[in-house]
Tab-separated table of C-alpha atoms in Angstrom:
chain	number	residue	atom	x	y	z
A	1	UNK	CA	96.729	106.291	113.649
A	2	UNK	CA	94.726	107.916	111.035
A	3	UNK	CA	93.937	105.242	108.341
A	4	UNK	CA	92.160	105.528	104.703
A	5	UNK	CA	89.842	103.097	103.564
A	6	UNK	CA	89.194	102.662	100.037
A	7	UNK	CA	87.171	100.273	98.055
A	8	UNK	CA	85.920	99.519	94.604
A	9	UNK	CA	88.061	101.586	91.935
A	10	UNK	CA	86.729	99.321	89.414
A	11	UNK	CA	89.984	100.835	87.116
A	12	UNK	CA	88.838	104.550	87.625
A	13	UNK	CA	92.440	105.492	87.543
A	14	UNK	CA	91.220	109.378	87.426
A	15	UNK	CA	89.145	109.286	90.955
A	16	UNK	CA	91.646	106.877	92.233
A	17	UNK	CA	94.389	109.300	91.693
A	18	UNK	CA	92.164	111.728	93.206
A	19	UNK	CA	91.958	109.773	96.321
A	20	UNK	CA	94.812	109.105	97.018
A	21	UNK	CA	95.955	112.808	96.297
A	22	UNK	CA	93.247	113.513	99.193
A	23	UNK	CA	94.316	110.479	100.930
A	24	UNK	CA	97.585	112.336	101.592
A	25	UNK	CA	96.612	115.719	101.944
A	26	UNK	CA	94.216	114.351	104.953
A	27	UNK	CA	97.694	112.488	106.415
A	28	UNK	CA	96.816	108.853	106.598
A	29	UNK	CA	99.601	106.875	107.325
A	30	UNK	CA	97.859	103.399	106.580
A	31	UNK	CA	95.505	102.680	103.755
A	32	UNK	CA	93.182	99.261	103.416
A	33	UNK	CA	91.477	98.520	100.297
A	34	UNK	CA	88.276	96.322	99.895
A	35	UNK	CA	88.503	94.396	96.542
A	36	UNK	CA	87.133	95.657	93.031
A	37	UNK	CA	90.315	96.873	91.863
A	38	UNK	CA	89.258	94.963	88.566
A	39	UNK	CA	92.444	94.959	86.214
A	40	UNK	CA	95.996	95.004	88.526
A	41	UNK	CA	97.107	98.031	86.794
A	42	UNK	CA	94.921	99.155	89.419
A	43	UNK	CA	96.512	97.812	92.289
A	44	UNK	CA	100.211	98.942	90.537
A	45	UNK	CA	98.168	102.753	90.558
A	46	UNK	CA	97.458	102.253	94.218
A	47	UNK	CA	101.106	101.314	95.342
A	48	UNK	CA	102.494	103.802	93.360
A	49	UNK	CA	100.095	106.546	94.999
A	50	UNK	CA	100.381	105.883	98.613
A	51	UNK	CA	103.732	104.820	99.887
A	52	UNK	CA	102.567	103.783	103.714
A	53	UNK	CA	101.378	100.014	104.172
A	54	UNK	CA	98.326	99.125	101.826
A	55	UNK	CA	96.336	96.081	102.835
A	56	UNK	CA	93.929	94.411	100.251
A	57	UNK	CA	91.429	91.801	100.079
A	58	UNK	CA	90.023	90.787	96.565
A	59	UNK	CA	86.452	91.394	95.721
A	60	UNK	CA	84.238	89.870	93.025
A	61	UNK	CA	85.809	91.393	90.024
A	62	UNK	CA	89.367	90.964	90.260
A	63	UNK	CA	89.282	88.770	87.513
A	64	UNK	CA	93.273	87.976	87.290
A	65	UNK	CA	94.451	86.941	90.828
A	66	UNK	CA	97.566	85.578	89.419
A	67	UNK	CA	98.864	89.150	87.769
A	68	UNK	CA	97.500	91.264	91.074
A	69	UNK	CA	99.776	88.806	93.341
A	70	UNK	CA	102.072	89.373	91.384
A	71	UNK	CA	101.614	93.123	91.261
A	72	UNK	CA	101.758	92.786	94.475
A	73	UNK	CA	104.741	91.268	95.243
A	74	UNK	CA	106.787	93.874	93.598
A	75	UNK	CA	105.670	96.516	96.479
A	76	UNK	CA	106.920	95.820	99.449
A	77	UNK	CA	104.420	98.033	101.337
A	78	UNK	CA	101.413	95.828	100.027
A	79	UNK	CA	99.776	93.087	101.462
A	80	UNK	CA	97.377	91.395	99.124
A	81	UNK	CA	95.268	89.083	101.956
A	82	UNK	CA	92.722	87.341	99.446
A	83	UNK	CA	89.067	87.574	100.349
A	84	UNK	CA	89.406	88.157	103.944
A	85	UNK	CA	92.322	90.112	106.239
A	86	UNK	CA	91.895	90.265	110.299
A	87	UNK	CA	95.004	92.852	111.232
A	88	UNK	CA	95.811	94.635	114.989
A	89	UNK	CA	95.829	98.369	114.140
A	90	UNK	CA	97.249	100.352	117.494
A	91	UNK	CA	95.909	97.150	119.694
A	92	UNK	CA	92.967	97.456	118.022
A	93	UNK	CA	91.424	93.968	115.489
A	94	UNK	CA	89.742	95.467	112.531
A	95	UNK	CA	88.705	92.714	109.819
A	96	UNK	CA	88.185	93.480	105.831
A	97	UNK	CA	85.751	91.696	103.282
A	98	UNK	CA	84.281	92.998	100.519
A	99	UNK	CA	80.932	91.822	101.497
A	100	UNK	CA	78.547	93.008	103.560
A	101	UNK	CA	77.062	90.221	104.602
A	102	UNK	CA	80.178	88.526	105.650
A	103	UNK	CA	81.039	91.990	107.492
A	104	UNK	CA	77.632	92.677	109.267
A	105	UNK	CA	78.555	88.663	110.802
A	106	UNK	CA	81.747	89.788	111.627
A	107	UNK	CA	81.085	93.102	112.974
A	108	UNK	CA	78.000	90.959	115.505
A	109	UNK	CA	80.665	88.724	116.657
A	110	UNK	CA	81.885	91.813	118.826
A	111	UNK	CA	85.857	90.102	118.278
A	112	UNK	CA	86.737	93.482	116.460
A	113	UNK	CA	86.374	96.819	116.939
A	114	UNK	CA	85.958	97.517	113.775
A	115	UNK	CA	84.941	95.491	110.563
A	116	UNK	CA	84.626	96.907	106.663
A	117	UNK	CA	83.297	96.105	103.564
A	118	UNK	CA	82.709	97.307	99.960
A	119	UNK	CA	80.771	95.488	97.163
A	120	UNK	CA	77.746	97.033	96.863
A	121	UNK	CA	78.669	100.962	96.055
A	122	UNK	CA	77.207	102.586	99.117
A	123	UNK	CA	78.610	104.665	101.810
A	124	UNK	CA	77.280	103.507	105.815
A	125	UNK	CA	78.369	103.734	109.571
A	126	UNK	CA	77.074	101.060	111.642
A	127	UNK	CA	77.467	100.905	115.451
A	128	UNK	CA	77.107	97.117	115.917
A	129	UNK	CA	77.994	96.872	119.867
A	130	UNK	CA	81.085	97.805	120.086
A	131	UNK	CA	82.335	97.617	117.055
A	132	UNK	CA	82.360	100.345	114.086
A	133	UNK	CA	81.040	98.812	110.549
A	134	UNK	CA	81.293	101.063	107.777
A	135	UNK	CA	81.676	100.876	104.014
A	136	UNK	CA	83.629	103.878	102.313
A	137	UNK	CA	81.365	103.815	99.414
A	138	UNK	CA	83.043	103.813	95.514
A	139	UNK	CA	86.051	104.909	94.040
A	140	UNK	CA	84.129	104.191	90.745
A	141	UNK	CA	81.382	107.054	91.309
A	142	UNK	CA	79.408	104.951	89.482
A	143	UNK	CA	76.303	105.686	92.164
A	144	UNK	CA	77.202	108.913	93.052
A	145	UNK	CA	79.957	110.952	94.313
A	146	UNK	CA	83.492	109.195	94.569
A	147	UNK	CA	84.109	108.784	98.425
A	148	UNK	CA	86.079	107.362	100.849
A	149	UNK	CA	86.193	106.788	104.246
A	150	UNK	CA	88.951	107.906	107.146
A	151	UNK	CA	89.072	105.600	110.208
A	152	UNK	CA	90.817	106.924	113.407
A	153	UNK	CA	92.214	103.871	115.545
A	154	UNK	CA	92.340	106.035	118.779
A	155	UNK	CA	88.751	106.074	119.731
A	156	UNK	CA	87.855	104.036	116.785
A	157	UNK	CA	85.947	106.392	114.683
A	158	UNK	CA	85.377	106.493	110.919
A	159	UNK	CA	83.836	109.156	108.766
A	160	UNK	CA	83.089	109.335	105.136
A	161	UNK	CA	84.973	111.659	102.701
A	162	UNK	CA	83.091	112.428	99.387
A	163	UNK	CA	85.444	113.640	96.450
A	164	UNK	CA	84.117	116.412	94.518
């Protein structure tokens, strides 16, 4: 399963809309995002772009938890976690925070086979044993390019896609 992995829009609706837009052209049929939505017309952009099941954890500037749960709960393809999600993708555990320090832990616990995490704008693949911990980078573009990442649960592999 082919899934997209998104983080920190901070309420760039234009290079959200263009990730998603490449999001489907690429064929992902799952999408997990990593917090820093910021405002939950965000989130409503999001559910709205990508019909397949969206998983979320918040990050440190989702200021309004109340309206983005309730955003939320008016898509019934989006799961809204809170700071932390553990799912089984294809057999597979992958776990999503939007910190890295939280994730590098995670990923060293070798329970998952693969671990992400936003928050701090940059794009990285880590091998950690045998599990995959990567960060997509920013939706924002604030430090650099947009990008995004694409992780393949068969083989568990994940590469970075930078929007131009």
């Amino acid at each position: 399963m082919l899934v997209a992995v998104l983080s920190d829009s901070h309420d760039r609706l234009d290079h959200l809309e263009a990730a998603l837009a490449r999001v489907r052209s690429e064929g992902a049929s799952r999408l997990l995002f990593l917090g820093d939505f910021c405002a939950p017309f965000s989130l409503a952009a999001l559910a709205k772009g990508f019909s397949g099941p969206i998983d979320a954890v918040f990050g440190n500037n989702d200021g309004d938890p109340y309206l983005l749960c309730s955003v939320a709960a008016q898509h019934a393809h989006v799961t809204l976690h809170g700071p932390y999600a553990e799912l089984d993708l294809d057999g597979g555990l992958v776990a999503l925070h939007h910190y890295p320090d939280v994730a590098r832990r995670l990923a060293e616990s070798g329970a998952f086979a693969a671990v992400f995490s936003g928050h701090d704008h940059q794009r990285y693949l880590h091998q950690v044993g045998e599990t995959v911990w990567a960060n997509p980078g920013e939706i924002m573009g604030r430090d650099g390019p947009p990008s995004f990442g694409l992780y393949e649960t068969e083989g568990s592999t994940f590469r970075h896609v930078i929007l131009d």
